[in-house]
XYZ file of C-alpha atoms in Angstrom:
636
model
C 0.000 0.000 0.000
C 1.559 3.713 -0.448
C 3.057 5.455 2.182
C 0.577 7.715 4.476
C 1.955 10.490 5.709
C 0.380 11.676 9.214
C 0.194 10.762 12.841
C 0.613 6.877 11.555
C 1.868 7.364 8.396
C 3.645 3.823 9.210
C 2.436 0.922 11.305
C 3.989 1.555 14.832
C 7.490 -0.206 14.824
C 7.743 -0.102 11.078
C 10.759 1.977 11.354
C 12.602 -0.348 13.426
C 11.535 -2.997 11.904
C 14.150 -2.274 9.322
C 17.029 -3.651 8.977
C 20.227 -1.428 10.596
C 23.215 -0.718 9.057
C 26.240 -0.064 11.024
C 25.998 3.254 13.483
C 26.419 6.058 11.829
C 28.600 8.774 13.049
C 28.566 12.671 13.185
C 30.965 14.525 10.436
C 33.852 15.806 11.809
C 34.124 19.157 13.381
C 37.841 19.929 12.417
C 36.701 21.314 9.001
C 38.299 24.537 7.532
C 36.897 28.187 8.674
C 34.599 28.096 5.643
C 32.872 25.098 6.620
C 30.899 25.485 9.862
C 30.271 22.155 12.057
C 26.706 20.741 11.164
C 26.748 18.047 13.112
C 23.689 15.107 12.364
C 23.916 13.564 15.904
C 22.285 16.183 18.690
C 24.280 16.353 21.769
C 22.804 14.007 24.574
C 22.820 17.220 27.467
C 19.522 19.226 26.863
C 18.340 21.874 28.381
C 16.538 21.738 31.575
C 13.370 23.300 30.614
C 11.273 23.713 27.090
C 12.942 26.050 24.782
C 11.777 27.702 20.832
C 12.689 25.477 18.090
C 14.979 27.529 16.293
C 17.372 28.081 19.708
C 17.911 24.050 19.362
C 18.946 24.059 15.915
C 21.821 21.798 15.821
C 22.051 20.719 11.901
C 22.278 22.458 8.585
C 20.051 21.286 5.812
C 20.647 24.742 3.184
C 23.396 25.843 1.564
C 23.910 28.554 -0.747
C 24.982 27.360 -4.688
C 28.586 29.426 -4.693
C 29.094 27.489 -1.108
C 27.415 24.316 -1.084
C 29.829 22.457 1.424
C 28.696 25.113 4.202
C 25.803 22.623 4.621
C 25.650 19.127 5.534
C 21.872 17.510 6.033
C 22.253 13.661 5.553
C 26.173 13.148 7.305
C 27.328 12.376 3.360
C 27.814 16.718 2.633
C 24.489 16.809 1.111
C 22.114 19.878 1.372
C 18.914 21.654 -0.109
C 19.755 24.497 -2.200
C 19.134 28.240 -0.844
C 17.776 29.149 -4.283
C 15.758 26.762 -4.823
C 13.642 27.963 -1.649
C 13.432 30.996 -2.872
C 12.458 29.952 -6.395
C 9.342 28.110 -4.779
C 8.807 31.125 -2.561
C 9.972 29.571 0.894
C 11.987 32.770 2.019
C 13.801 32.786 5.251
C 11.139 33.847 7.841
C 8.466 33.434 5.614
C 5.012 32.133 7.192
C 3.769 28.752 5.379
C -0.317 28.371 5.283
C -0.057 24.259 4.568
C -3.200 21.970 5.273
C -4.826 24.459 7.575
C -1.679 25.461 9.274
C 0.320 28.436 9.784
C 4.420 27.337 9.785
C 6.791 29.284 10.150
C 9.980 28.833 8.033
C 13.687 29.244 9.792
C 15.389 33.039 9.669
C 18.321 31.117 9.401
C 20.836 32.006 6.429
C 22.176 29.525 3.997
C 25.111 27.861 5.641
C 23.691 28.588 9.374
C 22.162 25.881 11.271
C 18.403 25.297 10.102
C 16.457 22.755 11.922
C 16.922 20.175 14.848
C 17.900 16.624 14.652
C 15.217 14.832 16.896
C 16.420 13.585 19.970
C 13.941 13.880 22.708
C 14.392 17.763 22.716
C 11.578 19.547 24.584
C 10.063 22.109 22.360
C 8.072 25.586 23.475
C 4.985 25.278 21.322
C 2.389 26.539 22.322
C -2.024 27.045 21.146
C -5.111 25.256 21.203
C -6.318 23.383 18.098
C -6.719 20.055 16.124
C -3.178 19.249 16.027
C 0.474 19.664 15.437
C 1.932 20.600 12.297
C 5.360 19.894 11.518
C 7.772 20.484 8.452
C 10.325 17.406 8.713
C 11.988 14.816 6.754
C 14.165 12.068 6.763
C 17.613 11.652 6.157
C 20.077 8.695 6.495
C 18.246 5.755 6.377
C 19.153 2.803 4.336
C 16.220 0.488 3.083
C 18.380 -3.173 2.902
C 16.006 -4.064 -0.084
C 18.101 -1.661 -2.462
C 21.611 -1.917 -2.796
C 23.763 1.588 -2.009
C 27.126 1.677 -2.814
C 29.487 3.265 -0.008
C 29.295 6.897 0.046
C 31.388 8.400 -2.788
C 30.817 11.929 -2.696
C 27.706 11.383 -5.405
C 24.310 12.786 -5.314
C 23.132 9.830 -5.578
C 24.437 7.649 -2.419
C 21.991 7.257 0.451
C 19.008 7.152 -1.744
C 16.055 5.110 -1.278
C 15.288 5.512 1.897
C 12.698 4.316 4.797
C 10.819 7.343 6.471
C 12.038 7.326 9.883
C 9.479 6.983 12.801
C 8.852 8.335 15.924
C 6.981 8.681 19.360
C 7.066 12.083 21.060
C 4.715 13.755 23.565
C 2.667 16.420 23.975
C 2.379 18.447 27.732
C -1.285 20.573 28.075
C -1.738 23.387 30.404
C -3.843 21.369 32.521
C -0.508 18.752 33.299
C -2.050 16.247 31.336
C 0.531 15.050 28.540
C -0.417 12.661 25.024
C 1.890 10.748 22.811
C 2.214 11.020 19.214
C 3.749 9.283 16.438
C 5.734 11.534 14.078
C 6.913 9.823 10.768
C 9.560 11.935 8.117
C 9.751 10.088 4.713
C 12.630 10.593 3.219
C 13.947 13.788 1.595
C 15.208 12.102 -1.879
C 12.893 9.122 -1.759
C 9.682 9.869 0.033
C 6.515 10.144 -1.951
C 6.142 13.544 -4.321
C 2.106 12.499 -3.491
C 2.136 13.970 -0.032
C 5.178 16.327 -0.321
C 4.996 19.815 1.062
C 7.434 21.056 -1.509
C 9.839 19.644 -4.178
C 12.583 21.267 -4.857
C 14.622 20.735 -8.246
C 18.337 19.844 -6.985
C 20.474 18.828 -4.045
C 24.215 20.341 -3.160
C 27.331 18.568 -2.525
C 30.741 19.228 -1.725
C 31.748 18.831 -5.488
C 28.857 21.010 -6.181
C 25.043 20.394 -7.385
C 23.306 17.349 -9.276
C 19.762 17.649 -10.635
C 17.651 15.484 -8.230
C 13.904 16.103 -6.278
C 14.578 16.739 -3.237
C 11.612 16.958 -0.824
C 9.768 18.541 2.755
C 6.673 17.172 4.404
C 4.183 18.634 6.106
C 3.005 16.044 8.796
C 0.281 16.785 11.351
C -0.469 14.587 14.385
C -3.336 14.667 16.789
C -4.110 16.894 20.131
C -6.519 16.364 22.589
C -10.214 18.340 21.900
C -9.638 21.440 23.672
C -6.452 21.280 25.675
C -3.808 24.333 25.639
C -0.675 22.582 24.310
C 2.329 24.403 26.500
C 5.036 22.227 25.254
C 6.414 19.246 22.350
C 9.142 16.492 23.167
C 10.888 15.735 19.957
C 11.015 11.622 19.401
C 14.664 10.079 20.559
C 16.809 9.848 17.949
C 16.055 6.349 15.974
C 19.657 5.230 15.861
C 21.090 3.649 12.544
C 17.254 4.041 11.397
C 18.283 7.854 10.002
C 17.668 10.886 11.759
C 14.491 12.844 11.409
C 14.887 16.460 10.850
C 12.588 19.268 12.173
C 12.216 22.933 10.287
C 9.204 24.163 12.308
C 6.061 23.012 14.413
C 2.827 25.015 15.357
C -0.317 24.318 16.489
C -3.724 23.542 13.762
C -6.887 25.274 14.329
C -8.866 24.840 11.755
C -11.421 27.449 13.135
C -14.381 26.006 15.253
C -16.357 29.230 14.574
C -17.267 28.371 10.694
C -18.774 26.255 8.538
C -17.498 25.434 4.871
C -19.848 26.761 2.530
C -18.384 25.420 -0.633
C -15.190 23.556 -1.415
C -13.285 21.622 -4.273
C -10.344 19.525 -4.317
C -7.156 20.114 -6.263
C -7.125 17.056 -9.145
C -3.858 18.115 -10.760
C -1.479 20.447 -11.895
C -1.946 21.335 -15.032
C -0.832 24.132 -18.713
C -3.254 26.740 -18.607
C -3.106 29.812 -20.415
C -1.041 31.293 -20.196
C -2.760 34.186 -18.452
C -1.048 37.664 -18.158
C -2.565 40.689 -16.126
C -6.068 38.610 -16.268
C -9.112 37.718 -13.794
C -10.581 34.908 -13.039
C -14.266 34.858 -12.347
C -15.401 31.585 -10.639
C -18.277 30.602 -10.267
C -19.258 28.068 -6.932
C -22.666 27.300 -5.377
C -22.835 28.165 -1.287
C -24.475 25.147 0.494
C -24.482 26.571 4.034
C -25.223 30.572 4.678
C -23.687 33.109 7.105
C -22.895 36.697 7.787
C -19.730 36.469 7.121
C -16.979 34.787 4.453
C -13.543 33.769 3.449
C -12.089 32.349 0.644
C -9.481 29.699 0.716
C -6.575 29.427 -2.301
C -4.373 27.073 -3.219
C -0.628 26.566 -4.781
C -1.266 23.038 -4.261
C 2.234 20.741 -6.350
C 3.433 24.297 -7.833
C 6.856 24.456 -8.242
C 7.040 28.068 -8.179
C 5.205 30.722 -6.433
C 1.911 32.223 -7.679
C 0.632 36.277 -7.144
C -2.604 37.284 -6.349
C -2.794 41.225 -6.667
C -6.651 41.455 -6.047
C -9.299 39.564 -5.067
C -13.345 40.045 -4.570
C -16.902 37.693 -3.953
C -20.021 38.426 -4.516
C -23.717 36.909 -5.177
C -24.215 35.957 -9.086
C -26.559 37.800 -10.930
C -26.643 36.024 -14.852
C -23.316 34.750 -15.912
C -19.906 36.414 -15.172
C -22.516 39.693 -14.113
C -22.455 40.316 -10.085
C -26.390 41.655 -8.012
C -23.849 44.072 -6.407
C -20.684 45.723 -6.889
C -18.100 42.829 -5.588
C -16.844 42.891 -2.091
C -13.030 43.577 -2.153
C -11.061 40.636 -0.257
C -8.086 41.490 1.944
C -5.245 38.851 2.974
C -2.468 38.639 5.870
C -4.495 41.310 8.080
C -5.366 43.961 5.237
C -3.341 43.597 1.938
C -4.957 43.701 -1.063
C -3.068 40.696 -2.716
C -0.510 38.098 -1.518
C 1.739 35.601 -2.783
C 1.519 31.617 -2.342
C 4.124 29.965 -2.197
C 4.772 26.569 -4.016
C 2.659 23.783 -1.874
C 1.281 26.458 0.270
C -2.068 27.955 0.470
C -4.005 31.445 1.386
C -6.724 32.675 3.125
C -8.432 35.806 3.211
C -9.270 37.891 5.696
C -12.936 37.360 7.053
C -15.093 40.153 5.321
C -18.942 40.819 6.133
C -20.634 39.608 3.278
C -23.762 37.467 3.726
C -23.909 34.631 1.875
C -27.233 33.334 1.687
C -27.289 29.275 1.454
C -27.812 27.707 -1.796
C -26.337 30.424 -4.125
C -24.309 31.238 -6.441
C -21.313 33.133 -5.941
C -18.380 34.834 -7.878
C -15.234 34.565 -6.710
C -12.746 37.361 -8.598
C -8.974 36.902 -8.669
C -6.850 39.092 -10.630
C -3.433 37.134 -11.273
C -0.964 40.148 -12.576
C 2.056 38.390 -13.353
C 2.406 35.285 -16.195
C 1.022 31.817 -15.071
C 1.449 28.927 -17.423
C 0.538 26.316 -15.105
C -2.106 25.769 -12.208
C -3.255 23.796 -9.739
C -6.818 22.949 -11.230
C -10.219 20.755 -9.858
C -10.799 19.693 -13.523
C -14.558 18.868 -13.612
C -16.557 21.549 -12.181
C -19.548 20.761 -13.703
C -20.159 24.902 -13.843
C -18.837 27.658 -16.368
C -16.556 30.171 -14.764
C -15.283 33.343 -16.463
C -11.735 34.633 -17.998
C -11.033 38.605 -18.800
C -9.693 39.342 -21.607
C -5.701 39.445 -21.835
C -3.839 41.962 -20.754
C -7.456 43.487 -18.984
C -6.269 44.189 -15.799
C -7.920 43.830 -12.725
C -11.250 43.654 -12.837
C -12.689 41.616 -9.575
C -14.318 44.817 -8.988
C -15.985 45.120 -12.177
C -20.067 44.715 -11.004
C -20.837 44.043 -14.950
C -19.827 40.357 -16.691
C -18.566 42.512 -20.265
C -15.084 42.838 -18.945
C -15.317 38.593 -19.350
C -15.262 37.407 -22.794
C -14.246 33.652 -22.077
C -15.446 30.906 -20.162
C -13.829 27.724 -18.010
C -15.015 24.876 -17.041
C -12.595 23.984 -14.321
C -11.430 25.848 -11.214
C -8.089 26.931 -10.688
C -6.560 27.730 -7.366
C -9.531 28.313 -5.913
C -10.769 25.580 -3.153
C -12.871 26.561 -0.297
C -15.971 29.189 0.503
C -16.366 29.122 4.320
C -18.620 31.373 6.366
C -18.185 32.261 9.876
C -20.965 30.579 12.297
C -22.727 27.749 11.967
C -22.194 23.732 13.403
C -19.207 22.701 11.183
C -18.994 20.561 7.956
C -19.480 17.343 6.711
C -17.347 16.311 3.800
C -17.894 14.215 1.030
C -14.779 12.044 -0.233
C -15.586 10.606 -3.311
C -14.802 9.911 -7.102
C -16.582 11.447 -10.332
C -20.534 10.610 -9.102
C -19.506 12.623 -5.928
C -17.987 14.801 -8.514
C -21.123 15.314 -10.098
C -19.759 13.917 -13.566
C -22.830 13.392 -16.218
C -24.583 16.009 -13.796
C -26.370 19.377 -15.706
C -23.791 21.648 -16.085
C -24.650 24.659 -14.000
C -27.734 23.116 -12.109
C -26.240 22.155 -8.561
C -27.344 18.396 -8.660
C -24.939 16.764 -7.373
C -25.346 14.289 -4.250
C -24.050 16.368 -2.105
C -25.889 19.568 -3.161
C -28.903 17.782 -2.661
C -27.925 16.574 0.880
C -26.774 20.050 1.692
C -30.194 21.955 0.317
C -31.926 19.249 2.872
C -29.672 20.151 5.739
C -30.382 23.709 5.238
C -34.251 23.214 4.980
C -34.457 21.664 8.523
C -34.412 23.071 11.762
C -34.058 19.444 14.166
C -30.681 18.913 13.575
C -27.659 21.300 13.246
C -27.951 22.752 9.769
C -23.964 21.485 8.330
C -22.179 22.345 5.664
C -21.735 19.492 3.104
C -18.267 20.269 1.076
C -17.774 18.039 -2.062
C -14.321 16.697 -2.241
C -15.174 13.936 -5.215
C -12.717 13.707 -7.503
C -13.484 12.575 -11.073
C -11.490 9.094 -11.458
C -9.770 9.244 -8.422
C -8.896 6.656 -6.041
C -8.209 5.284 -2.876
C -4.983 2.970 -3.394
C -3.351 4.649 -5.668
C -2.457 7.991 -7.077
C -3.511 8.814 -10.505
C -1.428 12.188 -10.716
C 1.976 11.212 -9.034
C 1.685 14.559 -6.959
C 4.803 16.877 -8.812
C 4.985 18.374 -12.027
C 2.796 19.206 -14.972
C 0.188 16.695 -15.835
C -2.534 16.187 -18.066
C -4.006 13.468 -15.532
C -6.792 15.488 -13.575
C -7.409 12.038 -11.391
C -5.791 13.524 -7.881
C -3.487 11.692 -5.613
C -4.904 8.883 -3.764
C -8.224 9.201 -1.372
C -5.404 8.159 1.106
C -2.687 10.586 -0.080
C -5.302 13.667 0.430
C -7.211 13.057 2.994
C -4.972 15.094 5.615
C -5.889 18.047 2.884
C -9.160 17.728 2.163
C -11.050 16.244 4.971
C -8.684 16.798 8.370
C -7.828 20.046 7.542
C -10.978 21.726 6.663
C -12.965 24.421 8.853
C -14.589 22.664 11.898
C -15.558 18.687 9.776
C -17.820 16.867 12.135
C -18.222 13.898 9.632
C -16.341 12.282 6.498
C -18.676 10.534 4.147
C -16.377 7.712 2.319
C -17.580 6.993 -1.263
C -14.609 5.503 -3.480
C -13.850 2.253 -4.451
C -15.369 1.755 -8.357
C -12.290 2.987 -10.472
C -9.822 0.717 -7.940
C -11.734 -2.418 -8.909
C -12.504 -1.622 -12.894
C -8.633 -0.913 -12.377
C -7.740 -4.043 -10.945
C -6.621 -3.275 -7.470
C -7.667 -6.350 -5.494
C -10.930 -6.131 -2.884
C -8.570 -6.619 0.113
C -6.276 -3.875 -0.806
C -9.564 -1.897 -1.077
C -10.900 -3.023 2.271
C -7.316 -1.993 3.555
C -7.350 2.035 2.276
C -11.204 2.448 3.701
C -9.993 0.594 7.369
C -6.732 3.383 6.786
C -9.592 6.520 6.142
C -11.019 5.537 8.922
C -8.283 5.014 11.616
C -6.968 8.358 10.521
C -10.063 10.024 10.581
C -11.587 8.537 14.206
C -7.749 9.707 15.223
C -9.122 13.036 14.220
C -12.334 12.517 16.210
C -14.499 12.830 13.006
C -17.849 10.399 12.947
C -16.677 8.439 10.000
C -19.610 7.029 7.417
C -19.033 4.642 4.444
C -21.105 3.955 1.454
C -21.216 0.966 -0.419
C -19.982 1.161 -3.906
C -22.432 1.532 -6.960
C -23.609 -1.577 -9.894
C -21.568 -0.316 -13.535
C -22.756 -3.255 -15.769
C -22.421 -1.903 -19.277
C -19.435 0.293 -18.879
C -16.689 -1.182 -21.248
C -14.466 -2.305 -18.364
C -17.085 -3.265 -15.700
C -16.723 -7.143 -16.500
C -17.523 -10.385 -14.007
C -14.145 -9.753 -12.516
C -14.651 -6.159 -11.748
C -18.139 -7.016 -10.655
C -16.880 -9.852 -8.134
C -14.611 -7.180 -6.523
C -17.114 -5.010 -6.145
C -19.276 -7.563 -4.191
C -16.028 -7.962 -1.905
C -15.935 -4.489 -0.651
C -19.526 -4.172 -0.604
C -19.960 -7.475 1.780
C -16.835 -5.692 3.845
C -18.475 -2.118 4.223
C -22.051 -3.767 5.192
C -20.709 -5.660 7.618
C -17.640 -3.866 8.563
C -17.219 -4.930 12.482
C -16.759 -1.340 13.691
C -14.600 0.091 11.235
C -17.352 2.556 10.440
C -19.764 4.477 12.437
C -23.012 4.412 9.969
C -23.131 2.923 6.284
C -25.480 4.291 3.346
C -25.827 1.591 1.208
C -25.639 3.372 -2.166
C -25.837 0.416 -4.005
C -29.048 -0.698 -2.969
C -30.390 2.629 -3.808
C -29.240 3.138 -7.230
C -29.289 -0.798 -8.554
C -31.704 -2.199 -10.798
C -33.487 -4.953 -8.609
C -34.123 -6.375 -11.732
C -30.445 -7.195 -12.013
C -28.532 -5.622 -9.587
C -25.139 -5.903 -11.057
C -26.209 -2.494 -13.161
C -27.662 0.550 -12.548
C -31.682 0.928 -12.561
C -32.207 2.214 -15.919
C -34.380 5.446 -14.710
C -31.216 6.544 -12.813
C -28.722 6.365 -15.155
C -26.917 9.049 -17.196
C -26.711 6.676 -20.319
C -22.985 5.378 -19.832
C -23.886 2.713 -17.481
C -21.526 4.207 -14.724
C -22.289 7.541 -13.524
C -25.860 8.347 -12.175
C -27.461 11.445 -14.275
C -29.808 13.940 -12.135
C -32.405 11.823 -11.225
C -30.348 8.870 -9.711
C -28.342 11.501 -7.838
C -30.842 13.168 -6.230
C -32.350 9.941 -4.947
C -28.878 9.210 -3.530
C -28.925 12.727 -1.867
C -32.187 11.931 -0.875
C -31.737 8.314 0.687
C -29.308 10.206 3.655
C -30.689 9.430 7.093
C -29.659 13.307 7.857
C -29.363 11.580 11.686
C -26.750 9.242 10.580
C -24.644 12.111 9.574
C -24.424 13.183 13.124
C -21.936 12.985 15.532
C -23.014 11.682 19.136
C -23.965 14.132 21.132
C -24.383 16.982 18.457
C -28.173 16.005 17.459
């Protein structure tokens, strides 16, 4: 199975597990003026009390090109490249927005030590929230399935890697402590799928060799409600490798609000190119409030991406706004910002009342020349371009300045309004998606659940946020997570669920619906069964109510044959009778089957390709919700 990256990215143990190589030992400290000590192995004596991050630094993971022995990350001379940061936008002291947290990258200069080799160091963090953030990786390690040759000075020794593993703990204000597990896949081997960053060489001594290096962002859980006051590093893992930390914070992912509207990022993919134009997006509000934000995303950029201006308003008739736009601020009153590569941005809270189940348009005027963008392919919705070279015009109240349409959304992924009970989030594939759907008429499954929370009043009135995916899956990663792709499939359900469930504003609940394009794909019905029990071990971790729905008949579709069909029975029988794994099931497929012959679709719900439900089959899956089973215990 791939490699999760979270609080148990790995099986407990798995790190030791490995097979050792002989003790490694610190580079020498005898080197000439030029070449500061970075030594890999932390000095047993720590202090007697918690101290900041950066005072513990004791290794030196950048370099600058013109000096890249000043640097020595993985005890072979080997370094990240100072300009390579800054090429992706990760400037000394700059703040990091990454899955919901704020991270702050080191001051340090290039040759100066960066980041802290853990070894049971107590840590000053401090905040209350969901959990820990930290930017880490792994260095050292050598997996004994792939040969290395003896270091030889070459980029390429100490590749391949195990992620190195963990346990630290966690002290609360109230004296209470918690233990986490903290795992750092490797920085030259780890998987580009889950990556905070890539970055497009690595330094040596003998200078620098064209090879992806990579950071993680890894969160682990806190306890609901507890002040965190302090942060033991793990002990160092011995021969295992050493596992670096840049930076840890504290997650809150904002109990007061409620996601309105959201998307998932599918790729990375050639747009354009746009110069000096805005984007005009168009997205449907499920929840109201009084109140909004907008969420954007450099999600696998390589390079950094400049917002200069950005608005939202309610949609009159096309790219034409009711009202003149409300301007959007970000980083406490700027009109624009800059994302970084991996990162995202936020905007500042503005009072705009967003009425549920409307349409909105969200403005962004991108100044600068952008070739390539983070994009949720199918939106099922046309969205807007100005014409080149137009200029900002998010504040433009009439649609003329917006002569060509889209029918994807870049950048953009998340609507959330201040208020309300939280969100539930739909994980899913292309029905969640809404593929097959009528463009522009809101009828997906999960617009129809979220129209019935809204019309209610006897249980809290959620947010539903659609995070389907149109072929995705939950083994394995269609796009490989770096890089320009035509593939609009998304990482794995696995690979993104830290993203786009964990990390978004105040989820109560995680509706699972995946599974079809593994089986017509030919991943096996244990392998399957194994990615949903993963979901939902992370998510329970995460103290989400965790619901599964059984995966939908295809008959007819070209690749939906006995085998497929006999796979999908497998993971069916497992999600029906799942022995705990999940806390409610919808059984999907009984809904939307032909009882007739339920290995296909019932005729009356089906688009006409035999595998995706049009509007009236997914309105009678919106529809077949117990809203109560949706519910955490003790929120009804």
């Amino acid at each position: 199975m791939a490699l999760l990256v979270g609080a148990t990215s790995l099986p407990t143990g798995a790190a030791a597990a490995v097979a050792a190589p002989a003790a490694r030992t610190a580079p020498s400290t005898s080197s000439a003026p030029s070449t500061p000590a970075t030594p890999t192995t932390p000095s047993m004596q720590h202090p007697p009390g918690p101290m900041p991050l950066a005072r513990l630094f004791n290794n030196t993971a950048i370099s600058d090109d013109s000096r890249p022995g000043t640097a020595d990350f993985d005890g072979a001379g080997h370094s990240l490249s100072a300009q390579d940061l800054a090429a992706a936008g990760w400037s000394r002291g700059s703040v990091l927005a990454i899955d919901g947290a704020r991270i702050g990258w080191p001051r340090s200069a290039a040759g100066a030590p960066d980041n802290v080799v853990a070894d049971g160091q107590p840590v000053t963090v401090t905040g209350r929230g969901d959990a820990l953030t930290f930017l880490v990786a792994g260095t050292g390690g050598i997996d004994p399935d792939v040969g290395n040759d003896p270091d030889d000075g070459s980029a390429t020794d100490g590749e391949n890697g195990p992620a190195v593993t963990g346990t630290g703990t966690v002290r609360y204000r109230d004296g209470s402590r918690s233990r986490y597990e903290l795992t750092a896949p490797d920085w030259r081997s780890g998987p580009l799928s889950t990556k905070a960053v890539a970055l497009p060489h690595i330094n040596g001594a003998g200078g620098q060799t064209t090879e992806t290096a990579r950071l993680y962002a890894v969160t682990v859980p806190l306890r609901a409600g507890r002040e965190v006051v302090s942060v033991t590093l793990p002990p160092a893992p011995g021969a295992a490798g050493d596992l670096h930390v840049f930076a840890v914070s504290v997650r809150d992912t904002g109990q007061g609000r409620t996601g309105s509207w959201a998307a998932s990022t599918a790729g990375y993919r050639a747009v354009g190119p746009w110069q000096d134009r805005t984007l005009r997006l168009v997205v449907h509000a499920g929840a109201g409030g009084p109140r909004a934000r907008i969420r954007l995303a450099n999600t696998f950029a390589a390079a950094p991406v400049d917002i200069a201006s950005a608005s939202i308003a309610l949609q009159d008739s096309g790219a034409a706004a009711r009202t003149a736009p409300v301007p959007l601020t970000f980083d406490r009153g700027h009109t624009g910002t800059r994302i970084p590569a991996g990162a995202e941005a936020f905007s500042d809270p503005v009072d705009f009342t967003v009425p549920a189940d409307t349409n909105l348009l969200v403005s962004i005027h991108l100044p600068g020349t952008v070739t390539a963008a983070p994009v949720h392919q199918e939106a099922t919705q046309l969205s807007y371009v100005s014409a080149p070279g137009s200029g900002d015009r998010s504040g433009d109240r009439d649609g003329a300045a917006y002569p060509e349409t889209m029918t994807s959304w870049p950048f953009l992924t998340g609507v959330d309004v201040e208020g309300g009970p939280g969100s539930i989030v739909a994980l899913g594939d292309s029905i969640t998606d809404g593929v097959k759907s009528t463009s522009g008429a809101n009828r997906r499954w999960p617009d129809v659940l979220a129209r019935r929370f809204q019309a209610q009043s006897l249980l809290p009135r959620y947010g539903v946020i659609n995070h389907g995916i149109s072929a995705n899956r939950i083994v394995t990663d269609r796009y490989l997570g770096d890089g320009v792709s035509k593939d609009m499939g998304g990482v794995s359900a696995q690979h993104r669920l830290e993203r786009d469930v964990l990390a978004q504003p105040a989820a109560r609940t995680v509706v699972v619906f995946e599974g079809i394009n593994d089986v017509r794909w030919g991943t096996e019905a244990d392998e399957v069964i194994g990615g949903l029990r993963a979901i939902a071990g992370r998510a329970h971790e995460r103290g989400l109510r965790v619901v599964a729905a059984t995966v939908a008949p295809c008959e007819g579709y070209t690749d939906c044959t006995p085998a497929v069909e006999a796979r999908r029975q497998a993971v069916n029988a497992f999600i029906r009778d799942h022995e705990g794994t999940f806390d409610a099931v919808l059984d999907f497929d009984a809904v939307i089957r032909d009882p007739q012959r339920p290995q296909r679709m019932l005729p009356a719900y089906d688009s006409g390709d035999h595998l995706h439900p049009g509007d009236a089959g997914l309105k009678a899956l919106g529809d077949s919700v117990d809203l109560r089973a949706l519910v955490p215990e003790g929120r009804g």
